[in-house]
Tab-separated table of C-alpha atoms in Angstrom:
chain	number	residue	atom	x	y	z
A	1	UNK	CA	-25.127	-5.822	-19.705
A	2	UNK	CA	-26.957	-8.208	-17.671
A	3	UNK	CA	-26.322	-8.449	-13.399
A	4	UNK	CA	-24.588	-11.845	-13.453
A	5	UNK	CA	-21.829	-10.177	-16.292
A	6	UNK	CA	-21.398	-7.337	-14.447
A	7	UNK	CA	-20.692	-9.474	-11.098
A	8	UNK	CA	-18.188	-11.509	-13.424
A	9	UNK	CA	-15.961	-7.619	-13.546
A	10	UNK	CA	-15.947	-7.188	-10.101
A	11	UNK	CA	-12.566	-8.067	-8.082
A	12	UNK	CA	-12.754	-11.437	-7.308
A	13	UNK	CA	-9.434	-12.234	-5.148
A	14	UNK	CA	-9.576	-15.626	-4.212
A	15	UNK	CA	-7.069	-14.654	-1.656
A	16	UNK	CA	-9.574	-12.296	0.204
A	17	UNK	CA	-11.395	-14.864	2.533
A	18	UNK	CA	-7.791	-15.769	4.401
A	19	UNK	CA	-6.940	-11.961	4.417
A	20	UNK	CA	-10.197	-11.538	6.546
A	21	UNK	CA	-8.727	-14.016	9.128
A	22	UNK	CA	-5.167	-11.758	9.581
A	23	UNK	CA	-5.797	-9.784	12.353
A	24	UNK	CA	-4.288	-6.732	10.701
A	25	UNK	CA	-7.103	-7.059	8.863
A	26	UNK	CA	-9.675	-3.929	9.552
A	27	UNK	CA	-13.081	-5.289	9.206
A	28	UNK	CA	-14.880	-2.213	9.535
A	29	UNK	CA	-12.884	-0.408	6.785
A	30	UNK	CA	-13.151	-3.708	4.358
A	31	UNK	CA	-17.342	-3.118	5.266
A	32	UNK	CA	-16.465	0.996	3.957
A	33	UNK	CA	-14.958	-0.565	0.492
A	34	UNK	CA	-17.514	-2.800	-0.007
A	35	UNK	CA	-20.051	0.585	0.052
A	36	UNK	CA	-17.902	1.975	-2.099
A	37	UNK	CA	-17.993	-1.032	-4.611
A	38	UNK	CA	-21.563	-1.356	-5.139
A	39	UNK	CA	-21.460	1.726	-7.525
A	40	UNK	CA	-19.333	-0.738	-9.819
A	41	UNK	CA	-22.921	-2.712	-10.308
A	42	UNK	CA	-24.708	0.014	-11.243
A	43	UNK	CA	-25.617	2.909	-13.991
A	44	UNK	CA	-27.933	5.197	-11.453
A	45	UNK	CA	-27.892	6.817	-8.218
A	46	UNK	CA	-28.325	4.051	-4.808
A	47	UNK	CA	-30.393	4.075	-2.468
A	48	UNK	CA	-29.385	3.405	1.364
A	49	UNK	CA	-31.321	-0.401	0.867
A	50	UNK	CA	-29.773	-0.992	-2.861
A	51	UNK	CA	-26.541	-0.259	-0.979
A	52	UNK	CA	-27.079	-2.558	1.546
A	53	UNK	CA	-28.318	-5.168	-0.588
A	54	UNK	CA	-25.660	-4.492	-3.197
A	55	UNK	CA	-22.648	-4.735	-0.805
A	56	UNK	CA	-24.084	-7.624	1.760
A	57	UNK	CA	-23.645	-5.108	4.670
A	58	UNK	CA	-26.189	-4.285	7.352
A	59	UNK	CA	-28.489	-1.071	6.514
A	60	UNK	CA	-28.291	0.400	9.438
A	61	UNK	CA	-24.074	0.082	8.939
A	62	UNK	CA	-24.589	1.650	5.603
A	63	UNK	CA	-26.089	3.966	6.769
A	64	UNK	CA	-23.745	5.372	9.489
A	65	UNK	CA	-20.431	4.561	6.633
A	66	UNK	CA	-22.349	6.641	3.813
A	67	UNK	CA	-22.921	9.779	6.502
A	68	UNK	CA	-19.003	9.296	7.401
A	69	UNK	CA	-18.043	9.108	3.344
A	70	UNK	CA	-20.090	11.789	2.383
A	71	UNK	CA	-18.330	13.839	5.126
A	72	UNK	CA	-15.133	13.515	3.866
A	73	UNK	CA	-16.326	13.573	-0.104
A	74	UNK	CA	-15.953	9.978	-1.269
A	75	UNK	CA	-20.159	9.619	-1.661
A	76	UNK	CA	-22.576	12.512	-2.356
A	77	UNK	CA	-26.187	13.118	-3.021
A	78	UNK	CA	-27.528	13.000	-6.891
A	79	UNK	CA	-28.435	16.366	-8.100
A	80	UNK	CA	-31.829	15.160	-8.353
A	81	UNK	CA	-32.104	13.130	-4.860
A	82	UNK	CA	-32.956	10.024	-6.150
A	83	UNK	CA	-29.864	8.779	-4.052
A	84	UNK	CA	-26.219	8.170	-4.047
A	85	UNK	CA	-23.429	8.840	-6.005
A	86	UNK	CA	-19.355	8.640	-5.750
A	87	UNK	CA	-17.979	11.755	-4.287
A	88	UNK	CA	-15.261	13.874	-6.427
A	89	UNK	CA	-12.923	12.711	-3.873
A	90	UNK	CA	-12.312	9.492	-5.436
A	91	UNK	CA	-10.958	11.287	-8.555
A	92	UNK	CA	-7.881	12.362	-5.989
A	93	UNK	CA	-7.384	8.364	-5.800
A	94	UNK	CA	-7.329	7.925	-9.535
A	95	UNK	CA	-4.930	10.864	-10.038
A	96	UNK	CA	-2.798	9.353	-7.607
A	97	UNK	CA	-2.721	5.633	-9.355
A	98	UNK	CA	-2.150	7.212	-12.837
A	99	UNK	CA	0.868	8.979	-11.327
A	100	UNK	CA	2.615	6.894	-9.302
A	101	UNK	CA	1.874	3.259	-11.123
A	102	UNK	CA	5.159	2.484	-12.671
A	103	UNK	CA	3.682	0.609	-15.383
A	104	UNK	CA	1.247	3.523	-16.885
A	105	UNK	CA	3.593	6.437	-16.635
A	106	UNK	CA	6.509	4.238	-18.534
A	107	UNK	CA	3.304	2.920	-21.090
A	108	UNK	CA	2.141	6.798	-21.566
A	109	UNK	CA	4.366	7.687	-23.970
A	110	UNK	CA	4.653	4.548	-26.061
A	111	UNK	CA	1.250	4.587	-26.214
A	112	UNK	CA	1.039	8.104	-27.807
A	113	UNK	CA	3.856	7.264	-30.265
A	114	UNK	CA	1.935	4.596	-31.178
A	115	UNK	CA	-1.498	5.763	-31.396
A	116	UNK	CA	0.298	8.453	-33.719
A	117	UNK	CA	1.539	5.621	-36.111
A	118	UNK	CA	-1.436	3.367	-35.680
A	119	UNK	CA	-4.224	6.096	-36.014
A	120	UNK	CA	-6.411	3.281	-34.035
A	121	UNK	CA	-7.636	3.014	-30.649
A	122	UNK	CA	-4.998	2.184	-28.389
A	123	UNK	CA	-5.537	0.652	-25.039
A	124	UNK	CA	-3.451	-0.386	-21.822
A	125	UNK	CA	-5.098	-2.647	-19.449
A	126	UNK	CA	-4.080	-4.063	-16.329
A	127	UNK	CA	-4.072	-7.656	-14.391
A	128	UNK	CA	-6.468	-8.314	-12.005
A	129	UNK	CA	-7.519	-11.977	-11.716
A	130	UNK	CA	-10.527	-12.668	-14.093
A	131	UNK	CA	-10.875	-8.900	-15.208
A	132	UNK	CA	-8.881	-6.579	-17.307
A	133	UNK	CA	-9.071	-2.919	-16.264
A	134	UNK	CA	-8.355	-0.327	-19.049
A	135	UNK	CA	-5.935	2.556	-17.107
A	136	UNK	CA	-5.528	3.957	-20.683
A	137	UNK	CA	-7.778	4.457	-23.635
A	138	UNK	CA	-6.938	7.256	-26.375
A	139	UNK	CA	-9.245	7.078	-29.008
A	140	UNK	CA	-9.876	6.744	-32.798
A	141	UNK	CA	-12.084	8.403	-34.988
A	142	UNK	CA	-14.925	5.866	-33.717
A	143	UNK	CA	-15.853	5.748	-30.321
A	144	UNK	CA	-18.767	4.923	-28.044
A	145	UNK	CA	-18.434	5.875	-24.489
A	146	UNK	CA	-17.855	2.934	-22.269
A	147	UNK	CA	-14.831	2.264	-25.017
A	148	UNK	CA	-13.569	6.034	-23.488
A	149	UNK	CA	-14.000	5.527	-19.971
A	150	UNK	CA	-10.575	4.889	-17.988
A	151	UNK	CA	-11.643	2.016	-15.384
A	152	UNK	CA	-13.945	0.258	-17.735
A	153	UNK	CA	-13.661	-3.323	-17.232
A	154	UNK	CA	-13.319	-6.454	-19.168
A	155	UNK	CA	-13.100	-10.331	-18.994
A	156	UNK	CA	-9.633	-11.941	-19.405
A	157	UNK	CA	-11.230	-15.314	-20.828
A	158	UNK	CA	-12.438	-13.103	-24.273
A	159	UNK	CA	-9.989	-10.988	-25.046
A	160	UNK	CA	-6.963	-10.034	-26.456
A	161	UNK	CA	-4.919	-8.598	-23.827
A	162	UNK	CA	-6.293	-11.668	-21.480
A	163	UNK	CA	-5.289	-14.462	-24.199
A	164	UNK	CA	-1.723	-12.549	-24.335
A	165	UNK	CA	-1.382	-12.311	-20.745
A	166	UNK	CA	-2.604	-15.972	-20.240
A	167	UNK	CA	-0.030	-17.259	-22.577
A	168	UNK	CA	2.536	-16.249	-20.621
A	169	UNK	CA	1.246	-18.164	-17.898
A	170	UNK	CA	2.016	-22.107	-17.101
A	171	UNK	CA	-0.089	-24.540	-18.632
A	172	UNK	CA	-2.062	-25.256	-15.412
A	173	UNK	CA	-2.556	-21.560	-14.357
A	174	UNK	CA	-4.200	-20.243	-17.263
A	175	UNK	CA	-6.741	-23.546	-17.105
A	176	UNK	CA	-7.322	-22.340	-13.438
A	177	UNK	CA	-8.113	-18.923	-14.530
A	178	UNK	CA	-10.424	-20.168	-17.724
A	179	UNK	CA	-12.335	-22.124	-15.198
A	180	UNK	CA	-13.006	-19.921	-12.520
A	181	UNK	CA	-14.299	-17.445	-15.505
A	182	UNK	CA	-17.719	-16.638	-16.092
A	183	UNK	CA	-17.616	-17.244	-19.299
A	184	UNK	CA	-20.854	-15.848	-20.769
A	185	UNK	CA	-20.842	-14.281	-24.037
A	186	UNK	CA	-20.516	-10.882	-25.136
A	187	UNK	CA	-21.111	-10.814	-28.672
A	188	UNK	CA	-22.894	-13.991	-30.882
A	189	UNK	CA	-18.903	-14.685	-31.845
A	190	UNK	CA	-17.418	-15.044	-28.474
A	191	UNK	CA	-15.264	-17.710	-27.876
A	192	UNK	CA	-16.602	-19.867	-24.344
A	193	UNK	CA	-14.990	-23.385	-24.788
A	194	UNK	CA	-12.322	-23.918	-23.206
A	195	UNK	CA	-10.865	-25.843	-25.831
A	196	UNK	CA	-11.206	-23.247	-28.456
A	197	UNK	CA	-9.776	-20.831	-25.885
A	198	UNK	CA	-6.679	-22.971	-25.339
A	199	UNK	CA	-6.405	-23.003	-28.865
A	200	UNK	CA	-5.856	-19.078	-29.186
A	201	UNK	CA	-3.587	-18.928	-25.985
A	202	UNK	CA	-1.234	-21.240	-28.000
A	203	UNK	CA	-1.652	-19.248	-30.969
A	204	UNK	CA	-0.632	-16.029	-28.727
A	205	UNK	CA	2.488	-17.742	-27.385
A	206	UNK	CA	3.390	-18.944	-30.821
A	207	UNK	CA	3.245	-15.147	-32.330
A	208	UNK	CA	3.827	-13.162	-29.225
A	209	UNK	CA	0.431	-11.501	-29.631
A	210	UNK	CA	-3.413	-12.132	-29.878
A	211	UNK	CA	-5.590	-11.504	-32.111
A	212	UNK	CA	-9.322	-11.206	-31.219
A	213	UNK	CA	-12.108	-11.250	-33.602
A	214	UNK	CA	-15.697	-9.677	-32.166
A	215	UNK	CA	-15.174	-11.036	-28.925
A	216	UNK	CA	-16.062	-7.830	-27.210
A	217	UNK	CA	-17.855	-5.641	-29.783
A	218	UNK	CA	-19.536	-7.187	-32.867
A	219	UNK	CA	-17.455	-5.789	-36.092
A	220	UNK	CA	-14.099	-5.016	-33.610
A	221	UNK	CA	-10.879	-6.701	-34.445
A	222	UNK	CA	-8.226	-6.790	-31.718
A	223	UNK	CA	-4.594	-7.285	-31.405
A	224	UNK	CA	-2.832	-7.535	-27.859
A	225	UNK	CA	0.569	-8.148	-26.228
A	226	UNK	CA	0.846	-8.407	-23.041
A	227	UNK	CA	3.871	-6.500	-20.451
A	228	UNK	CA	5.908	-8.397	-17.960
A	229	UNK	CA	7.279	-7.457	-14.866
A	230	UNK	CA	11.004	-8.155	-13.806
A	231	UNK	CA	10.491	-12.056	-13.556
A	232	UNK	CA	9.021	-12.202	-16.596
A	233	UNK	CA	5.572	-12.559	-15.421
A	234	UNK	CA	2.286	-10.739	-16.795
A	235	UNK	CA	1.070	-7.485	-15.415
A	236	UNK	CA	-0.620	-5.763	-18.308
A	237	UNK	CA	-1.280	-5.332	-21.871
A	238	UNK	CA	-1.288	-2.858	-24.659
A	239	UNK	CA	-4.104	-3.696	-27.301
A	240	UNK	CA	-4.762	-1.937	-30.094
A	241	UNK	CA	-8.418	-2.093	-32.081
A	242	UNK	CA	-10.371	-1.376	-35.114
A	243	UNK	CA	-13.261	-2.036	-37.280
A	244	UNK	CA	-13.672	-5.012	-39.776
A	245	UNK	CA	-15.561	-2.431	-42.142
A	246	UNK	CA	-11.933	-0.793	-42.631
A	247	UNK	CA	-9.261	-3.490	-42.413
A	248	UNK	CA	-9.184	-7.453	-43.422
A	249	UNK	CA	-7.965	-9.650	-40.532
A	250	UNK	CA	-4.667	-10.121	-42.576
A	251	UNK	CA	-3.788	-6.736	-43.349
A	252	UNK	CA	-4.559	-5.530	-39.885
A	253	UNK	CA	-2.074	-7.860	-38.196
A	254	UNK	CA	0.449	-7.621	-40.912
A	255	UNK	CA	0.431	-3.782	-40.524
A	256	UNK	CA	0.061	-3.576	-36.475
A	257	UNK	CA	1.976	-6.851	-35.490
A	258	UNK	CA	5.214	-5.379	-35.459
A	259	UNK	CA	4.613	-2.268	-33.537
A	260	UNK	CA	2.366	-3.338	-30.683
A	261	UNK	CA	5.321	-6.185	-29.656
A	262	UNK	CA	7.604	-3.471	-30.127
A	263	UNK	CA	5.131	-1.244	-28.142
A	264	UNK	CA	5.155	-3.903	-24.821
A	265	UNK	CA	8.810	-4.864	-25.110
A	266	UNK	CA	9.730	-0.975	-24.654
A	267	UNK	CA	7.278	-1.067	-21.376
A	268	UNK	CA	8.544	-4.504	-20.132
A	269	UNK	CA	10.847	-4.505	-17.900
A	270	UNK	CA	14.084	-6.716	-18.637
């Protein structure tokens, strides 16, 4: 994946720059997270400078927060000292999300009930402004690693949790959110007008679902429906995902339809 997609996963709160002016706000420890985040950007060990240049802070700051994180576990050295790495500590952080989220410990077993029935990949992703982040992924009989990997991130503009989740938006948020997307393309087949992207939001809200075709991975077809929160509102979304070498658009949806909006009314909350 190229830089510029990569940067188009990261967070990007657009409510961050007025939480900077709160003074609650801890500038030094928002400096410490932004470390942190400049592993998102890459696939090798950092160096002190890539830090620096990664996260926009000083070098001489990151190098006095990396000595404080690897003290306490959250950054270590590569095995082979070409540079840094997350620390196992951070692990402790995911356990503690995974347990105490309400929304993935109410999705976990719905999700195994119907990964048993489905015999496909079944995913749960969550909200986060332009991004989907998977918190669950259990697998089918075809799998490359990043499609494994709890954390992995994708774009809400191409996909079929986003188009479920933005079709339970209003008319004028989801054409904020398809504006302020990157919207480069993933595969030869994915959708970046925002006309054509309108047109499967409405098709979502029609159905209740969304159906992706290749939008992600060439020769994937993906169904989605998204979870709401007490006020109805979108939080998250349970997709499930196969290959076109196995199933024909029509029979996938007619088979899988039915359970998946069973699958996020069960996790909803009423």
């Amino acid at each position: 994946m190229s830089p510029k997609f990569l940067r188009s996963l990261q967070s990007n709160r657009p409510d961050l720059p007025e939480a900077e002016k709160d003074p609650l706000y801890v500038q030094s420890l928002g400096r410490a997270m932004q470390v942190l985040s400049a592993f998102h950007q890459t696939d090798k060990p950092l160096t002190l400078q890539e830090i620096a240049t990664i996260s926009g802070v000083g070098r001489s700051a990151v190098q006095r927060m990396v000595f404080t994180l690897r003290a306490m576990g959250y950054v270590d050295r590569d095995p082979d000292d070409r540079g840094y790495v997350p620390g196992l500590r951070i692990l402790d952080h995911t356990l503690d999300f995974q347990r105490l989220n309400p929304v993935v410990v109410k999705a976990a077993p719905v999700l195994l009930e119907l990964r048993r029935m489905a015999r496909e990949r079944i995913d749960l992703s969550l909200w986060d402004d332009l991004r989907l982040v998977y918190a669950s992924r259990l697998q089918s009989k075809r799998e490359i690693l990043s499609s494994t990997l709890i954390g992995h991130k994708v774009p809400l503009f191409c996909t079929s949790g986003g188009w479920a989740i933005l079709a339970h938006l209003t008319d004028a948020e989801a054409d904020a959110l398809l504006t302020r997307s990157d919207r480069t393309q993933c595969t030869p087949k994915t959708i970046t007008d925002i006309k054509q992207l309108k047109r499967e939001i409405a098709k979502a809200r029609e159905k209740g679902y969304a159906v992706a075709h290749e939008q992600i991975l060439s020769g994937e077809i993906a169904m989605a429906a998204a979870i709401l929160d007490a006020n109805r509102r979108p939080v998250a979304a349970i997709h499930l995902a196969a290959s076109l070498a196995e199933w024909s658009p029509e029979e996938f949806e007619k088979q899988f339809a039915p359970l998946i909006i069973q699958a996020a009314r069960t996790v909803s909350r009423a």
